[in-house]
Short mmCIF file of C-alpha atoms in Angstrom, two decimals:
data_model
loop_
_atom_site.label_atom_id
_atom_site.label_comp_id
_atom_site.label_asym_id
_atom_site.label_seq_id
_atom_site.Cartn_x
_atom_site.Cartn_y
_atom_site.Cartn_z
CA MET A 1 199.42 -14.94 205.44
CA THR A 2 197.87 -12.06 203.68
CA ASP A 3 194.26 -12.49 202.55
CA GLN A 4 193.77 -12.29 198.81
CA PRO A 5 191.11 -9.99 197.47
CA GLN A 6 187.87 -11.77 196.60
CA THR A 7 186.33 -11.39 193.18
CA VAL A 8 182.76 -11.48 192.00
CA ASP A 9 182.21 -11.93 188.24
CA GLY A 10 185.76 -10.80 187.68
CA ASP A 11 185.51 -7.62 189.84
CA GLN A 12 187.34 -7.19 193.08
CA THR A 13 185.82 -6.42 196.46
CA VAL A 14 187.34 -4.30 199.15
CA ASP A 15 187.27 -5.46 202.75
CA GLY A 16 184.81 -8.21 201.83
CA GLN A 17 182.19 -5.77 200.40
CA GLU A 18 180.42 -6.53 197.06
CA ALA A 19 181.81 -4.84 194.01
CA ARG A 20 179.53 -1.88 193.20
CA PRO A 21 180.30 -1.77 189.42
CA ALA A 22 178.97 -5.31 188.92
CA SER A 23 175.83 -4.57 190.89
CA ARG A 24 175.19 -1.47 188.88
CA ARG A 25 175.58 -3.34 185.60
CA ARG A 26 173.03 -5.92 186.67
CA LEU A 27 170.57 -3.21 187.68
CA LEU A 28 171.12 -1.45 184.37
CA VAL A 29 170.48 -4.64 182.36
CA VAL A 30 167.30 -5.39 184.31
CA GLY A 31 166.09 -1.80 183.89
CA LEU A 32 166.65 -1.88 180.15
CA ALA A 33 164.78 -5.16 179.87
CA VAL A 34 161.82 -3.75 181.78
CA LEU A 35 161.75 -0.67 179.55
CA LEU A 36 161.90 -2.82 176.42
CA VAL A 37 158.99 -4.99 177.54
CA ALA A 38 156.98 -1.88 178.46
CA ALA A 39 157.64 -0.37 175.05
CA VAL A 40 156.51 -3.52 173.26
CA VAL A 41 153.32 -3.72 175.33
CA ALA A 42 152.59 -0.05 174.71
CA ALA A 43 153.09 -0.50 170.98
CA VAL A 44 150.73 -3.48 170.89
CA LEU A 45 148.06 -1.65 172.86
CA THR A 46 148.39 1.43 170.66
CA PHE A 47 148.07 -0.68 167.51
CA ARG A 48 144.95 -2.35 168.89
CA ALA A 49 143.42 0.98 169.86
CA LEU A 50 144.06 2.46 166.44
CA SER A 51 142.73 -0.66 164.74
CA ALA A 52 139.51 -0.33 166.74
CA GLU A 53 138.86 3.26 165.67
CA PRO A 54 136.04 3.58 163.10
CA ALA A 55 136.87 5.08 159.70
CA GLU A 56 140.61 4.93 160.42
CA ALA A 57 142.94 6.03 157.63
CA VAL A 58 141.76 4.96 154.20
CA PRO A 59 144.45 5.37 151.53
CA ALA A 60 143.22 7.72 148.80
CA THR A 61 144.29 5.27 146.08
CA VAL A 62 142.33 2.27 147.42
CA PRO A 63 138.68 1.77 146.39
CA VAL A 64 137.40 0.41 149.70
CA PRO A 65 134.89 -2.42 149.34
CA VAL A 66 131.49 -1.86 150.90
CA THR A 67 130.35 -4.87 152.89
CA VAL A 68 126.68 -5.35 153.76
CA ALA A 69 125.64 -8.42 155.71
CA HIS A 70 122.63 -10.65 155.10
CA VAL A 71 121.88 -9.46 151.55
CA PRO A 72 120.06 -12.20 149.61
CA ASP A 73 121.18 -13.27 146.16
CA ARG A 74 119.74 -11.62 143.06
CA VAL A 75 119.08 -8.14 144.43
CA ALA A 76 117.83 -5.63 141.88
CA ILE A 77 117.77 -1.88 142.46
CA GLY A 78 115.92 0.39 140.05
CA VAL A 79 117.41 3.67 138.84
CA VAL A 80 115.15 6.22 137.15
CA VAL A 81 116.91 8.82 135.00
CA THR A 82 115.75 11.49 132.57
CA LEU A 83 117.31 11.20 129.13
CA GLY A 84 117.18 13.86 126.42
CA ASP A 85 116.49 17.43 127.49
CA GLY A 86 113.40 16.92 129.64
CA GLU A 87 112.87 18.16 133.17
CA GLY A 88 115.56 16.65 135.43
CA SER A 89 117.86 15.57 132.59
CA GLU A 90 120.71 17.57 134.14
CA TRP A 91 121.27 14.71 136.59
CA ASN A 92 121.55 11.75 134.19
CA GLN A 93 125.36 11.96 134.13
CA ALA A 94 125.67 12.50 137.88
CA ALA A 95 123.49 9.40 138.34
CA GLN A 96 126.40 7.25 137.10
CA GLY A 97 127.63 7.19 140.70
CA ALA A 98 125.20 4.27 141.06
CA VAL A 99 127.57 2.19 138.92
CA VAL A 100 130.41 2.99 141.33
CA ALA A 101 128.27 1.81 144.26
CA GLN A 102 127.53 -1.42 142.40
CA ARG A 103 131.28 -2.07 141.94
CA ARG A 104 132.17 -1.29 145.56
CA LEU A 105 129.43 -3.62 146.78
CA ALA A 106 130.74 -6.34 144.45
CA LEU A 107 134.22 -5.88 145.93
CA GLY A 108 132.62 -6.48 149.34
CA GLY A 109 130.91 -9.67 148.17
CA THR A 110 127.43 -8.30 147.42
CA ARG A 111 126.11 -8.65 143.87
CA VAL A 112 123.54 -6.04 142.88
CA GLN A 113 121.80 -5.63 139.54
CA LEU A 114 120.97 -2.08 138.46
CA VAL A 115 117.84 -1.77 136.33
CA THR A 116 117.60 1.61 134.59
CA GLN A 117 114.48 3.28 133.22
CA ASN A 118 113.99 6.63 131.45
CA ASP A 119 111.11 8.80 132.70
CA SER A 120 111.45 11.35 129.85
CA GLY A 121 110.95 14.16 132.37
CA THR A 122 107.16 13.82 132.38
CA THR A 123 104.52 12.67 134.84
CA ASP A 124 103.33 9.89 132.54
CA GLY A 125 106.91 8.85 131.88
CA ALA A 126 107.65 8.71 135.60
CA ARG A 127 104.69 6.43 136.27
CA ALA A 128 105.57 4.18 133.33
CA ALA A 129 109.20 3.90 134.44
CA VAL A 130 108.20 2.79 137.93
CA GLU A 131 105.60 0.35 136.61
CA GLU A 132 108.30 -1.30 134.50
CA LEU A 133 110.61 -1.54 137.50
CA VAL A 134 107.80 -3.16 139.49
CA ARG A 135 107.51 -5.79 136.77
CA GLN A 136 111.24 -6.42 137.08
CA HIS A 137 110.92 -7.03 140.85
CA VAL A 138 113.29 -4.37 142.14
CA ALA A 139 113.71 -4.08 145.90
CA GLY A 140 114.01 -0.28 145.86
CA ILE A 141 114.28 2.65 143.47
CA VAL A 142 116.67 5.58 143.15
CA VAL A 143 114.93 8.43 141.32
CA ALA A 144 117.95 10.32 139.95
CA SER A 145 116.01 13.25 138.56
CA SER A 146 114.30 16.41 139.80
CA GLY A 147 111.29 18.56 139.04
CA ALA A 148 107.55 18.30 139.46
CA HIS A 149 107.29 14.96 137.66
CA VAL A 150 109.22 13.00 140.32
CA ALA A 151 106.18 13.11 142.63
CA ALA A 152 104.41 10.81 140.18
CA ALA A 153 107.26 8.30 140.41
CA ALA A 154 107.08 8.34 144.21
CA ALA A 155 103.30 7.85 144.18
CA ALA A 156 103.48 4.94 141.74
CA ALA A 157 106.21 3.27 143.81
CA ALA A 158 104.19 3.73 147.01
CA ASP A 159 101.24 1.99 145.39
CA ALA A 160 103.54 -1.00 144.81
CA GLY A 161 105.11 -0.76 148.27
CA ILE A 162 108.58 -0.01 146.89
CA PRO A 163 110.88 2.43 148.75
CA VAL A 164 112.18 5.44 146.80
CA VAL A 165 115.30 7.49 147.51
CA MET A 166 115.76 10.83 145.73
CA PRO A 167 119.32 12.21 145.79
CA TYR A 168 118.62 15.31 143.69
CA ALA A 169 115.03 16.27 144.47
CA GLY A 170 113.56 17.87 147.56
CA ALA A 171 111.07 16.16 149.84
CA VAL A 172 107.90 14.77 148.25
CA ASP A 173 105.26 12.46 149.64
CA ASP A 174 106.06 8.72 149.70
CA ALA A 175 109.84 9.12 149.23
CA TRP A 176 113.04 9.83 151.10
CA SER A 177 115.08 12.84 149.99
CA THR A 178 118.85 12.93 150.51
CA ALA A 179 119.07 16.46 149.10
CA PRO A 180 119.29 19.43 151.50
CA SER A 181 115.99 20.84 152.72
CA SER A 182 114.51 23.81 150.91
CA GLN A 183 114.68 25.86 154.12
CA SER A 184 118.41 25.28 154.52
CA VAL A 185 118.98 26.03 150.83
CA ALA A 186 117.14 29.35 151.16
CA SER A 187 119.15 30.23 154.28
CA ALA A 188 122.46 29.42 152.59
CA MET A 189 121.56 31.41 149.48
CA GLN A 190 120.55 34.34 151.70
CA ARG A 191 124.00 34.20 153.31
CA ALA A 192 125.61 34.06 149.88
CA LEU A 193 123.84 37.32 149.00
CA GLY A 194 125.62 38.98 151.90
CA GLY A 195 124.16 42.34 152.80
CA ALA A 196 122.30 42.83 149.53
CA ALA A 197 119.16 44.87 150.16
CA SER A 198 117.54 44.62 146.74
CA PRO A 199 118.26 41.26 145.03
CA LEU A 200 116.94 40.61 141.51
CA LEU A 201 115.68 37.09 140.77
CA VAL A 202 116.21 36.05 137.15
CA ASP A 203 113.66 33.25 136.79
CA LEU A 204 114.75 30.87 134.06
CA GLY A 205 112.02 28.45 135.01
CA GLY A 206 112.81 27.37 138.55
CA GLY A 207 111.38 30.08 140.78
CA ALA A 208 113.00 31.01 144.08
CA PRO A 209 113.47 28.59 147.00
CA ALA A 210 110.74 29.13 149.59
CA GLY A 211 111.95 31.60 152.17
CA LEU A 212 114.52 33.39 149.99
CA ARG A 213 113.91 37.13 150.06
CA VAL A 214 114.17 38.94 146.72
CA ALA A 215 113.09 42.47 145.86
CA HIS A 216 112.48 42.04 142.12
CA VAL A 217 111.66 39.19 139.75
CA LEU A 218 112.64 39.13 136.08
CA PRO A 219 110.87 36.26 134.26
CA ALA A 220 112.99 35.02 131.38
CA GLY A 221 110.15 33.75 129.23
CA ASP A 222 111.33 33.43 125.64
CA THR A 223 113.83 36.28 125.94
CA ASP A 224 117.20 35.37 124.44
CA MET A 225 120.08 35.14 126.89
CA THR A 226 121.99 38.09 125.42
CA SER A 227 119.10 40.50 125.82
CA LEU A 228 118.35 39.15 129.28
CA ALA A 229 121.96 39.63 130.39
CA THR A 230 121.95 43.20 129.01
CA THR A 231 118.82 43.99 131.02
CA VAL A 232 120.37 42.56 134.17
CA ALA A 233 123.54 44.56 133.63
CA ALA A 234 121.52 47.75 133.39
CA ARG A 235 119.41 46.94 136.45
CA THR A 236 122.53 46.33 138.53
CA GLY A 237 124.18 49.56 137.40
CA ALA A 238 126.69 48.02 135.00
CA VAL A 239 127.16 49.05 131.37
CA PRO A 240 128.06 45.99 129.30
CA THR A 241 130.87 46.68 126.86
CA SER A 242 129.79 44.11 124.31
CA THR A 243 127.41 41.24 123.69
CA PRO A 244 128.56 37.65 123.16
CA ASP A 245 128.10 38.30 119.42
CA GLY A 246 130.69 41.05 119.55
CA ASP A 247 128.29 43.96 119.01
CA THR A 248 128.80 47.04 121.17
CA ASN A 249 125.91 47.73 123.51
CA THR A 250 124.94 51.39 123.57
CA GLY A 251 122.58 51.09 126.51
CA GLY A 252 119.63 52.49 124.56
CA ASP A 253 116.49 52.51 126.65
CA ALA A 254 118.07 50.46 129.42
CA PRO A 255 116.02 50.29 132.64
CA ALA A 256 117.13 52.18 135.72
CA ALA A 257 119.39 50.42 138.20
CA ASP A 258 117.37 48.96 141.08
CA SER A 259 119.23 45.81 142.14
CA ASP A 260 122.41 45.14 144.13
CA ALA A 261 122.60 41.34 143.67
CA VAL A 262 121.35 38.68 141.24
CA VAL A 263 119.77 35.29 141.94
CA VAL A 264 119.55 32.89 138.99
CA SER A 265 117.12 29.96 139.09
CA GLY A 266 116.30 27.32 136.53
CA SER A 267 117.75 24.16 135.03
CA ALA A 268 121.51 23.70 135.02
CA ALA A 269 121.62 24.07 131.23
CA ARG A 270 119.72 27.36 131.23
CA GLN A 271 121.74 28.72 134.13
CA GLY A 272 124.97 27.85 132.33
CA ALA A 273 123.87 29.56 129.12
CA PHE A 274 122.71 32.67 130.99
CA VAL A 275 125.89 32.96 133.06
CA ALA A 276 127.90 32.80 129.82
CA ALA A 277 125.91 35.76 128.51
CA LEU A 278 126.24 37.55 131.84
CA GLN A 279 130.04 37.19 131.73
CA ALA A 280 130.07 39.43 128.65
CA THR A 281 128.70 42.28 130.76
CA ASP A 282 130.36 44.30 133.48
CA VAL A 283 128.15 43.01 136.29
CA THR A 284 130.07 43.21 139.56
CA VAL A 285 127.29 42.56 142.08
CA PRO A 286 127.04 39.11 143.72
CA VAL A 287 125.49 36.43 141.49
CA VAL A 288 124.03 33.44 143.34
CA LEU A 289 122.80 30.28 141.58
CA THR A 290 120.26 27.69 142.74
CA PRO A 291 121.56 24.18 143.57
CA ASP A 292 120.86 22.99 140.02
CA ALA A 293 124.24 24.53 139.23
CA THR A 294 125.98 21.70 141.14
CA SER A 295 124.99 19.41 138.26
CA PRO A 296 127.75 18.58 135.74
CA ALA A 297 125.40 19.99 133.09
CA PHE A 298 125.99 23.55 134.34
CA GLY A 299 129.68 23.61 133.42
CA SER A 300 129.01 21.91 130.09
CA ALA A 301 126.34 24.45 129.16
CA LEU A 302 128.53 27.32 130.29
CA THR A 303 131.46 26.33 128.09
CA ALA A 304 129.20 25.40 125.17
CA ALA A 305 127.81 28.96 125.24
CA GLY A 306 131.30 30.45 125.17
CA GLY A 307 131.57 31.20 128.88
CA SER A 308 134.42 30.52 131.26
CA VAL A 309 134.33 28.05 134.16
CA SER A 310 136.89 30.23 135.93
CA GLY A 311 134.22 32.66 137.10
CA ASP A 312 133.29 33.41 140.69
CA PHE A 313 130.19 31.26 141.22
CA ARG A 314 128.18 30.75 144.43
CA THR A 315 125.34 28.38 145.20
CA ALA A 316 123.95 26.36 148.12
CA GLY A 317 124.46 22.70 148.94
CA VAL A 318 126.41 20.21 151.02
CA ALA A 319 129.93 18.81 150.73
CA THR A 320 129.45 15.93 148.28
CA ASP A 321 131.98 16.93 145.63
CA ASP A 322 135.60 15.95 144.96
CA ALA A 323 137.10 18.75 147.06
CA THR A 324 135.96 16.89 150.19
CA ALA A 325 138.70 14.32 149.48
CA LEU A 326 141.27 16.97 150.45
CA ASP A 327 139.99 17.01 154.05
CA ALA A 328 142.11 15.22 156.64
CA GLY A 329 139.22 13.58 158.49
CA ALA A 330 136.86 10.67 157.92
CA ALA A 331 134.83 12.61 155.32
CA GLY A 332 137.97 13.10 153.24
CA ARG A 333 138.89 9.43 153.45
CA ALA A 334 135.36 8.40 152.46
CA MET A 335 135.37 10.64 149.39
CA SER A 336 138.87 9.43 148.47
CA ALA A 337 137.62 5.85 148.57
CA PHE A 338 134.72 6.74 146.28
CA LEU A 339 137.01 8.51 143.81
CA GLY A 340 139.43 5.59 143.92
CA ALA A 341 136.56 3.33 142.89
CA VAL A 342 135.64 5.74 140.07
CA ARG A 343 139.16 5.36 138.68
CA VAL A 344 139.07 1.57 138.94
CA VAL A 345 135.72 1.27 137.16
CA ALA A 346 136.90 3.69 134.45
CA LYS A 347 139.89 1.44 133.74
CA ASP A 348 137.63 -1.58 133.27
CA GLN A 349 137.04 -1.82 129.53
CA ASP A 350 133.92 -3.91 130.11
CA ALA A 351 132.27 -1.43 132.51
CA ARG A 352 129.31 0.40 131.01
CA ASN A 353 127.15 3.34 132.00
CA LEU A 354 123.65 2.90 133.43
CA THR A 355 121.98 2.63 130.05
CA GLY A 356 124.70 0.42 128.58
CA ASP A 357 125.26 2.61 125.52
CA GLN A 358 128.64 4.04 126.60
CA PRO A 359 131.72 2.80 128.41
CA PHE A 360 131.83 3.99 132.00
CA SER A 361 135.05 5.85 131.23
CA ALA A 362 133.03 8.27 129.08
CA VAL A 363 130.93 9.35 132.09
CA ALA A 364 133.46 8.90 134.91
CA ALA A 365 134.09 12.64 135.17
CA ALA A 366 130.46 13.23 136.16
CA ALA A 367 129.67 10.20 138.37
CA ASP A 368 128.33 11.64 141.59
CA ALA A 369 128.59 10.63 145.26
CA ARG A 370 124.91 11.42 145.86
CA SER A 371 123.57 8.70 143.56
CA HIS A 372 126.24 6.34 144.92
CA ASP A 373 125.01 6.87 148.48
CA ALA A 374 121.37 6.34 147.49
CA VAL A 375 122.19 2.85 146.17
CA ILE A 376 124.30 2.03 149.24
CA ALA A 377 121.40 3.04 151.50
CA LEU A 378 118.87 0.82 149.73
CA VAL A 379 121.19 -2.18 149.80
CA HIS A 380 121.76 -1.69 153.54
CA ALA A 381 117.98 -1.76 153.96
CA VAL A 382 117.82 -5.00 151.97
CA GLY A 383 120.45 -6.47 154.29
CA ALA A 384 118.60 -5.29 157.39
CA ALA A 385 115.38 -6.82 156.07
CA ARG A 386 117.22 -9.99 154.97
CA SER A 387 114.77 -9.92 152.11
CA THR A 388 114.17 -8.40 148.69
CA ASP A 389 110.47 -7.99 149.42
CA PRO A 390 109.88 -4.25 148.80
CA GLU A 391 107.57 -3.75 151.78
CA ALA A 392 110.09 -5.39 154.12
CA VAL A 393 112.83 -3.22 152.64
CA THR A 394 110.67 -0.13 153.12
CA ASP A 395 110.16 -0.97 156.81
CA ALA A 396 113.88 -1.60 157.27
CA LEU A 397 114.88 1.62 155.52
CA ALA A 398 112.58 3.61 157.81
CA THR A 399 114.76 2.58 160.78
CA THR A 400 118.15 2.95 159.07
CA SER A 401 120.87 5.49 159.85
CA LEU A 402 124.15 5.44 157.92
CA ASP A 403 127.45 7.28 157.81
CA VAL A 404 130.91 6.90 156.26
CA ASP A 405 131.57 3.73 158.29
CA ASP A 406 128.74 2.10 156.32
CA GLY A 407 130.24 3.01 152.95
CA LEU A 408 128.72 6.42 152.29
CA ALA A 409 130.87 8.89 150.37
CA GLY A 410 128.94 11.94 151.58
CA PRO A 411 127.26 13.17 154.77
CA ALA A 412 125.40 10.92 157.20
CA LEU A 413 121.82 9.94 156.34
CA ASP A 414 118.98 9.21 158.78
CA PHE A 415 116.01 7.54 157.12
CA THR A 416 113.85 7.74 160.23
CA ASP A 417 112.88 11.11 158.68
CA PRO A 418 111.74 11.52 155.04
CA GLN A 419 114.25 14.39 154.91
CA ALA A 420 117.06 11.88 155.37
CA LEU A 421 119.89 14.39 154.99
CA GLY A 422 120.15 16.15 158.32
CA THR A 423 123.11 18.28 157.27
CA GLY A 424 122.00 21.79 156.33
CA ALA A 425 123.07 23.46 153.12
CA THR A 426 126.02 25.82 153.22
CA VAL A 427 127.37 28.36 150.75
CA LEU A 428 129.34 26.61 148.02
CA ALA A 429 131.95 28.21 145.79
CA SER A 430 133.36 26.72 142.60
CA SER A 431 136.80 26.03 141.22
CA ALA A 432 137.87 25.01 137.74
CA GLN A 433 141.21 23.73 139.00
CA ALA A 434 141.73 20.06 138.19
CA LEU A 435 142.34 18.08 141.38
CA GLY A 436 143.72 15.03 139.57
CA LEU A 437 141.40 12.70 141.49
CA ARG A 438 139.41 11.43 138.52
CA PRO A 439 140.41 9.85 135.22
CA GLU A 440 141.62 12.31 132.60
CA THR A 441 138.96 13.31 130.12
CA THR A 442 138.74 15.22 126.87
CA SER A 443 135.34 16.68 127.78
CA ALA A 444 134.76 20.23 129.03
CA PRO A 445 136.56 21.08 132.28
CA ALA A 446 134.45 20.17 135.28
CA LEU A 447 133.64 22.54 138.10
CA VAL A 448 134.42 21.43 141.64
CA TRP A 449 132.20 22.78 144.40
CA PHE A 450 133.51 23.32 147.91
CA GLU A 451 132.31 24.96 151.09
CA ASP A 452 132.91 28.72 150.99
CA THR A 453 134.56 29.88 154.19
CA THR A 454 135.00 33.52 153.20
CA GLY A 455 131.89 34.51 155.13
CA ARG A 456 129.83 35.50 152.11
#
């Protein structure tokens, strides 16, 4: 009798040997299963690793809440601004970033009251503003102004044991500055001047940053901007074709050319008005502005005087403006979160500015990351102290270091040094191109400052 072929799972064997096709199929199925499990495990591990990374992708359209632990109820932070046209008034619109910080903290579960006082740009006004904030039991103060008078605010706050953060003023006794150091500003402005051998300083009231080398100084005094611009044009070898009034300039007794670059110092409003007059001349040498020009008031003054925001402007500072949101890294995501919050607050019909006399939407175009970060820093110190006692908050702030993971929109801050901003100033250039990152406004087009990488 002939043996019948044996089968295994429907496949035949030959001479009693196992069918190879069936064996191969089983090995293939097992192999695929192992690969599938490995892929799932790898995906899970990758997801966990990405989730653990600090400052991982923040969508530009989401106003990220800022969460600070251990903050007591009823925290009040003082904000000193300069209203009117006094010294430091150029920052009162930029200071509205404090309102954005208040909203982001609220989204994170921390309620903060902002108490605003006007210092009028004077020493007496600064002292009075701080004394009123002391009476209102604030835990810390943001002095959102600049100029000589802010030292009086810092001294009055120190007498009461209250910590002060200054986002727009350089280092003074008894306060923390989150503005770039004067040395780094001078170095950046020197780089912006390039190889100029004989710079002319046009002093509109601010003087030159310590360490900046200039060959000539032209005090503005009471000279009108048109005449001043004509003098500068002559001293830089240009012959202005007309004045802003439309009159032809004949040159007359113009001074001899002795300058190959121009430095302009003074308040943002005066710089804006002077640059408008300078645009009517044929000046082609480099023109470098002091950091006051990063104030929203510069662009407003420039357009109000008939100038164009499309000019080629250079100054010194750090990356705290809207253009940072275009970066691909953590700094870009942090700025995007801040700007997202600006848009949300602007849409809130009940949201008001710091002084309560305007809707926030009217000032949203100028709200600044620097004042925002000053408020965030003080609230972190309150949380670290677990107290609203000003002296406890002062001690806590003195040991605090923060970066974008803590809710900052700008560079890292280290309050173990009174010069809390460790990032040095770089050369900044301006653009009048709308980035579409803020609410639309009918006000004058805003300048956006970004780091200049052209090497000037």
